[in-house]
């Protein structure tokens, strides 16, 4: 309340600040070098593969486990770019679900290699429980990759677009 101005990174965060703290804020989205993604060409390593892409830290709240559980019902591979403490649990789930041959854990992927992964994906998927903005969604959409997001947090703002669909529950 003492600040001269408040900044939110999304409409959702602006609404949360108004609800939780009864303060007004200005939305200034996180910056993105759009040209880096718009000009991306699909990564040749994955050109013969119809895959869904997940990018981010491997943490339980990010929801990759929901995508893995859905995979037996889908005709896609799943490429997971990222690392984190939840990785062993995700690998165990992959084995339990029986999709070992369709899930590819890439680990950490350098920023320069991400645009090509987005550009070649059939869709980017994030089932995160909480995001204040959704930078990976912005990157995917800039690369021309349609998105499936969990209809919670700031991800609901993305789901209003024609190239993005929100689902809930995950």
PDB file of C-alpha atoms in Angstrom:
ATOM      1  CA  UNK A   1       0.000   0.000   0.000  1.00  0.00           C
ATOM      2  CA  UNK A   2       3.002   2.287   0.486  1.00  0.00           C
ATOM      3  CA  UNK A   3       4.343   1.754  -3.045  1.00  0.00           C
ATOM      4  CA  UNK A   4       3.813   4.402  -5.698  1.00  0.00           C
ATOM      5  CA  UNK A   5       3.099   1.699  -8.288  1.00  0.00           C
ATOM      6  CA  UNK A   6       2.724  -2.055  -8.478  1.00  0.00           C
ATOM      7  CA  UNK A   7       3.523  -4.323 -11.416  1.00  0.00           C
ATOM      8  CA  UNK A   8       1.930  -7.662 -12.265  1.00  0.00           C
ATOM      9  CA  UNK A   9       3.251  -9.958 -14.998  1.00  0.00           C
ATOM     10  CA  UNK A  10      -0.220 -11.136 -16.082  1.00  0.00           C
ATOM     11  CA  UNK A  11      -3.899 -10.221 -15.899  1.00  0.00           C
ATOM     12  CA  UNK A  12      -4.372 -13.132 -13.521  1.00  0.00           C
ATOM     13  CA  UNK A  13      -1.692 -11.772 -11.177  1.00  0.00           C
ATOM     14  CA  UNK A  14      -3.260  -8.289 -11.400  1.00  0.00           C
ATOM     15  CA  UNK A  15      -6.597  -9.757 -10.334  1.00  0.00           C
ATOM     16  CA  UNK A  16      -4.929 -11.687  -7.490  1.00  0.00           C
ATOM     17  CA  UNK A  17      -3.240  -8.556  -6.161  1.00  0.00           C
ATOM     18  CA  UNK A  18      -6.586  -6.756  -6.214  1.00  0.00           C
ATOM     19  CA  UNK A  19      -8.344  -9.650  -4.479  1.00  0.00           C
ATOM     20  CA  UNK A  20      -5.665 -10.535  -1.935  1.00  0.00           C
ATOM     21  CA  UNK A  21      -4.335  -7.063  -1.092  1.00  0.00           C
ATOM     22  CA  UNK A  22      -6.979  -4.658  -2.430  1.00  0.00           C
ATOM     23  CA  UNK A  23      -4.375  -2.832  -4.546  1.00  0.00           C
ATOM     24  CA  UNK A  24      -4.319  -1.890  -8.210  1.00  0.00           C
ATOM     25  CA  UNK A  25      -1.412  -2.812 -10.463  1.00  0.00           C
ATOM     26  CA  UNK A  26      -0.233  -2.394 -14.025  1.00  0.00           C
ATOM     27  CA  UNK A  27       0.392  -5.456 -16.185  1.00  0.00           C
ATOM     28  CA  UNK A  28       3.827  -5.581 -17.757  1.00  0.00           C
ATOM     29  CA  UNK A  29       4.348  -9.095 -19.155  1.00  0.00           C
ATOM     30  CA  UNK A  30       7.712 -10.800 -18.927  1.00  0.00           C
ATOM     31  CA  UNK A  31       9.936  -9.993 -21.889  1.00  0.00           C
ATOM     32  CA  UNK A  32      10.520 -12.477 -24.691  1.00  0.00           C
ATOM     33  CA  UNK A  33      12.781 -12.274 -27.733  1.00  0.00           C
ATOM     34  CA  UNK A  34       9.949 -13.260 -30.070  1.00  0.00           C
ATOM     35  CA  UNK A  35      12.159 -13.195 -33.195  1.00  0.00           C
ATOM     36  CA  UNK A  36      14.278 -16.017 -31.755  1.00  0.00           C
ATOM     37  CA  UNK A  37      11.215 -18.278 -31.717  1.00  0.00           C
ATOM     38  CA  UNK A  38       9.330 -17.041 -34.798  1.00  0.00           C
ATOM     39  CA  UNK A  39      12.312 -17.892 -36.982  1.00  0.00           C
ATOM     40  CA  UNK A  40      12.860 -21.307 -35.416  1.00  0.00           C
ATOM     41  CA  UNK A  41      13.002 -24.418 -37.567  1.00  0.00           C
ATOM     42  CA  UNK A  42      12.187 -27.854 -36.157  1.00  0.00           C
ATOM     43  CA  UNK A  43      15.096 -29.711 -34.583  1.00  0.00           C
ATOM     44  CA  UNK A  44      16.205 -32.278 -37.223  1.00  0.00           C
ATOM     45  CA  UNK A  45      16.819 -34.875 -34.486  1.00  0.00           C
ATOM     46  CA  UNK A  46      13.050 -35.042 -33.901  1.00  0.00           C
ATOM     47  CA  UNK A  47      11.773 -34.478 -37.464  1.00  0.00           C
ATOM     48  CA  UNK A  48      10.422 -38.022 -37.857  1.00  0.00           C
ATOM     49  CA  UNK A  49       8.613 -37.963 -34.530  1.00  0.00           C
ATOM     50  CA  UNK A  50       5.136 -36.686 -33.661  1.00  0.00           C
ATOM     51  CA  UNK A  51       5.731 -35.451 -30.146  1.00  0.00           C
ATOM     52  CA  UNK A  52       4.240 -33.429 -27.357  1.00  0.00           C
ATOM     53  CA  UNK A  53       6.703 -31.181 -25.545  1.00  0.00           C
ATOM     54  CA  UNK A  54       7.071 -30.292 -21.887  1.00  0.00           C
ATOM     55  CA  UNK A  55       9.689 -27.731 -20.830  1.00  0.00           C
ATOM     56  CA  UNK A  56      10.541 -26.762 -17.272  1.00  0.00           C
ATOM     57  CA  UNK A  57      11.863 -27.849 -13.915  1.00  0.00           C
ATOM     58  CA  UNK A  58      10.894 -31.357 -12.946  1.00  0.00           C
ATOM     59  CA  UNK A  59       8.872 -30.537  -9.842  1.00  0.00           C
ATOM     60  CA  UNK A  60       5.622 -32.210  -8.802  1.00  0.00           C
ATOM     61  CA  UNK A  61       3.571 -28.996  -9.074  1.00  0.00           C
ATOM     62  CA  UNK A  62       4.572 -28.646 -12.745  1.00  0.00           C
ATOM     63  CA  UNK A  63       2.257 -31.597 -13.518  1.00  0.00           C
ATOM     64  CA  UNK A  64       4.281 -33.619 -16.044  1.00  0.00           C
ATOM     65  CA  UNK A  65       2.968 -36.746 -14.314  1.00  0.00           C
ATOM     66  CA  UNK A  66      -0.511 -35.965 -15.666  1.00  0.00           C
ATOM     67  CA  UNK A  67       0.799 -35.906 -19.231  1.00  0.00           C
ATOM     68  CA  UNK A  68       2.614 -39.211 -18.680  1.00  0.00           C
ATOM     69  CA  UNK A  69      -0.595 -40.809 -17.356  1.00  0.00           C
ATOM     70  CA  UNK A  70      -2.496 -39.613 -20.440  1.00  0.00           C
ATOM     71  CA  UNK A  71       0.108 -40.885 -22.903  1.00  0.00           C
ATOM     72  CA  UNK A  72      -1.335 -44.435 -23.290  1.00  0.00           C
ATOM     73  CA  UNK A  73      -4.465 -42.793 -24.728  1.00  0.00           C
ATOM     74  CA  UNK A  74      -2.556 -40.621 -27.215  1.00  0.00           C
ATOM     75  CA  UNK A  75      -0.643 -41.365 -30.420  1.00  0.00           C
ATOM     76  CA  UNK A  76       2.342 -39.183 -29.589  1.00  0.00           C
ATOM     77  CA  UNK A  77       5.786 -39.372 -28.061  1.00  0.00           C
ATOM     78  CA  UNK A  78       6.526 -37.106 -25.088  1.00  0.00           C
ATOM     79  CA  UNK A  79       9.724 -35.063 -25.040  1.00  0.00           C
ATOM     80  CA  UNK A  80      10.579 -33.620 -21.629  1.00  0.00           C
ATOM     81  CA  UNK A  81      13.174 -30.841 -21.483  1.00  0.00           C
ATOM     82  CA  UNK A  82      14.270 -30.004 -17.964  1.00  0.00           C
ATOM     83  CA  UNK A  83      15.757 -31.398 -14.809  1.00  0.00           C
ATOM     84  CA  UNK A  84      14.849 -31.440 -11.146  1.00  0.00           C
ATOM     85  CA  UNK A  85      14.265 -33.409  -7.991  1.00  0.00           C
ATOM     86  CA  UNK A  86      11.029 -34.978  -9.253  1.00  0.00           C
ATOM     87  CA  UNK A  87      12.787 -36.685 -12.184  1.00  0.00           C
ATOM     88  CA  UNK A  88      13.174 -40.108 -10.517  1.00  0.00           C
ATOM     89  CA  UNK A  89       9.465 -40.220  -9.632  1.00  0.00           C
ATOM     90  CA  UNK A  90       8.553 -39.319 -13.214  1.00  0.00           C
ATOM     91  CA  UNK A  91      10.831 -42.063 -14.569  1.00  0.00           C
ATOM     92  CA  UNK A  92       9.216 -44.552 -12.206  1.00  0.00           C
ATOM     93  CA  UNK A  93       5.760 -43.462 -13.398  1.00  0.00           C
ATOM     94  CA  UNK A  94       6.845 -43.883 -17.028  1.00  0.00           C
ATOM     95  CA  UNK A  95       7.779 -47.483 -16.209  1.00  0.00           C
ATOM     96  CA  UNK A  96       4.534 -48.118 -14.294  1.00  0.00           C
ATOM     97  CA  UNK A  97       2.394 -46.740 -17.129  1.00  0.00           C
ATOM     98  CA  UNK A  98       4.372 -48.756 -19.682  1.00  0.00           C
ATOM     99  CA  UNK A  99       5.395 -45.921 -21.999  1.00  0.00           C
ATOM    100  CA  UNK A 100       9.188 -46.219 -21.662  1.00  0.00           C
ATOM    101  CA  UNK A 101       9.596 -46.323 -25.440  1.00  0.00           C
ATOM    102  CA  UNK A 102       7.582 -43.087 -25.925  1.00  0.00           C
ATOM    103  CA  UNK A 103       8.972 -40.740 -23.260  1.00  0.00           C
ATOM    104  CA  UNK A 104      12.277 -38.982 -23.803  1.00  0.00           C
ATOM    105  CA  UNK A 105      13.957 -37.190 -20.888  1.00  0.00           C
ATOM    106  CA  UNK A 106      16.397 -34.681 -22.362  1.00  0.00           C
ATOM    107  CA  UNK A 107      17.554 -33.144 -19.084  1.00  0.00           C
ATOM    108  CA  UNK A 108      18.688 -29.535 -19.180  1.00  0.00           C
ATOM    109  CA  UNK A 109      18.376 -28.064 -22.686  1.00  0.00           C
ATOM    110  CA  UNK A 110      20.370 -24.968 -23.589  1.00  0.00           C
ATOM    111  CA  UNK A 111      18.347 -21.845 -24.441  1.00  0.00           C
ATOM    112  CA  UNK A 112      19.692 -21.866 -28.005  1.00  0.00           C
ATOM    113  CA  UNK A 113      18.188 -25.329 -28.594  1.00  0.00           C
ATOM    114  CA  UNK A 114      14.685 -24.675 -27.223  1.00  0.00           C
ATOM    115  CA  UNK A 115      13.195 -22.847 -30.242  1.00  0.00           C
ATOM    116  CA  UNK A 116      13.745 -25.868 -32.498  1.00  0.00           C
ATOM    117  CA  UNK A 117      12.095 -28.199 -29.993  1.00  0.00           C
ATOM    118  CA  UNK A 118       9.034 -25.949 -29.790  1.00  0.00           C
ATOM    119  CA  UNK A 119       8.878 -25.513 -33.575  1.00  0.00           C
ATOM    120  CA  UNK A 120       8.799 -29.274 -34.183  1.00  0.00           C
ATOM    121  CA  UNK A 121       6.285 -30.235 -31.498  1.00  0.00           C
ATOM    122  CA  UNK A 122       2.707 -31.147 -32.311  1.00  0.00           C
ATOM    123  CA  UNK A 123       1.763 -29.301 -29.104  1.00  0.00           C
ATOM    124  CA  UNK A 124       3.345 -27.897 -25.977  1.00  0.00           C
ATOM    125  CA  UNK A 125       1.736 -29.200 -22.785  1.00  0.00           C
ATOM    126  CA  UNK A 126       1.922 -27.829 -19.256  1.00  0.00           C
ATOM    127  CA  UNK A 127      -0.243 -29.058 -16.413  1.00  0.00           C
ATOM    128  CA  UNK A 128       1.352 -26.798 -13.806  1.00  0.00           C
ATOM    129  CA  UNK A 129      -0.666 -26.086 -10.658  1.00  0.00           C
ATOM    130  CA  UNK A 130       0.654 -22.541 -10.444  1.00  0.00           C
ATOM    131  CA  UNK A 131       2.226 -20.020 -12.778  1.00  0.00           C
ATOM    132  CA  UNK A 132       2.155 -16.238 -12.433  1.00  0.00           C
ATOM    133  CA  UNK A 133       2.783 -15.846 -16.181  1.00  0.00           C
ATOM    134  CA  UNK A 134       3.746 -18.987 -18.111  1.00  0.00           C
ATOM    135  CA  UNK A 135       6.960 -18.104 -19.947  1.00  0.00           C
ATOM    136  CA  UNK A 136       7.239 -21.507 -21.615  1.00  0.00           C
ATOM    137  CA  UNK A 137       3.739 -21.051 -23.035  1.00  0.00           C
ATOM    138  CA  UNK A 138       4.794 -17.687 -24.476  1.00  0.00           C
ATOM    139  CA  UNK A 139       7.871 -19.312 -26.024  1.00  0.00           C
ATOM    140  CA  UNK A 140       5.857 -22.153 -27.552  1.00  0.00           C
ATOM    141  CA  UNK A 141       3.228 -19.849 -29.028  1.00  0.00           C
ATOM    142  CA  UNK A 142       5.919 -17.548 -30.448  1.00  0.00           C
ATOM    143  CA  UNK A 143       7.370 -20.618 -32.213  1.00  0.00           C
ATOM    144  CA  UNK A 144       3.946 -21.395 -33.713  1.00  0.00           C
ATOM    145  CA  UNK A 145       3.358 -24.383 -31.456  1.00  0.00           C
ATOM    146  CA  UNK A 146      -0.206 -24.808 -30.153  1.00  0.00           C
ATOM    147  CA  UNK A 147      -0.532 -25.323 -26.400  1.00  0.00           C
ATOM    148  CA  UNK A 148      -2.536 -27.324 -23.909  1.00  0.00           C
ATOM    149  CA  UNK A 149      -2.442 -25.761 -20.448  1.00  0.00           C
ATOM    150  CA  UNK A 150      -4.011 -26.475 -17.102  1.00  0.00           C
ATOM    151  CA  UNK A 151      -6.872 -24.047 -16.580  1.00  0.00           C
ATOM    152  CA  UNK A 152      -5.488 -22.563 -13.347  1.00  0.00           C
ATOM    153  CA  UNK A 153      -3.421 -19.560 -12.270  1.00  0.00           C
ATOM    154  CA  UNK A 154      -2.149 -17.305 -15.014  1.00  0.00           C
ATOM    155  CA  UNK A 155      -2.405 -20.167 -17.502  1.00  0.00           C
ATOM    156  CA  UNK A 156      -6.132 -19.385 -17.787  1.00  0.00           C
ATOM    157  CA  UNK A 157      -5.194 -16.137 -19.546  1.00  0.00           C
ATOM    158  CA  UNK A 158      -3.360 -18.115 -22.245  1.00  0.00           C
ATOM    159  CA  UNK A 159      -6.315 -20.470 -22.689  1.00  0.00           C
ATOM    160  CA  UNK A 160      -8.388 -17.576 -24.037  1.00  0.00           C
ATOM    161  CA  UNK A 161      -6.342 -17.684 -27.270  1.00  0.00           C
ATOM    162  CA  UNK A 162      -7.373 -19.707 -30.340  1.00  0.00           C
ATOM    163  CA  UNK A 163      -4.007 -21.530 -30.398  1.00  0.00           C
ATOM    164  CA  UNK A 164      -4.190 -22.636 -26.772  1.00  0.00           C
ATOM    165  CA  UNK A 165      -6.677 -24.800 -24.916  1.00  0.00           C
ATOM    166  CA  UNK A 166      -7.207 -25.002 -21.171  1.00  0.00           C
ATOM    167  CA  UNK A 167      -8.136 -28.234 -19.418  1.00  0.00           C
ATOM    168  CA  UNK A 168      -9.246 -28.834 -15.858  1.00  0.00           C
ATOM    169  CA  UNK A 169      -8.841 -31.064 -14.040  1.00  0.00           C
ATOM    170  CA  UNK A 170      -5.393 -31.999 -15.275  1.00  0.00           C
TER     171      UNK A 170
END
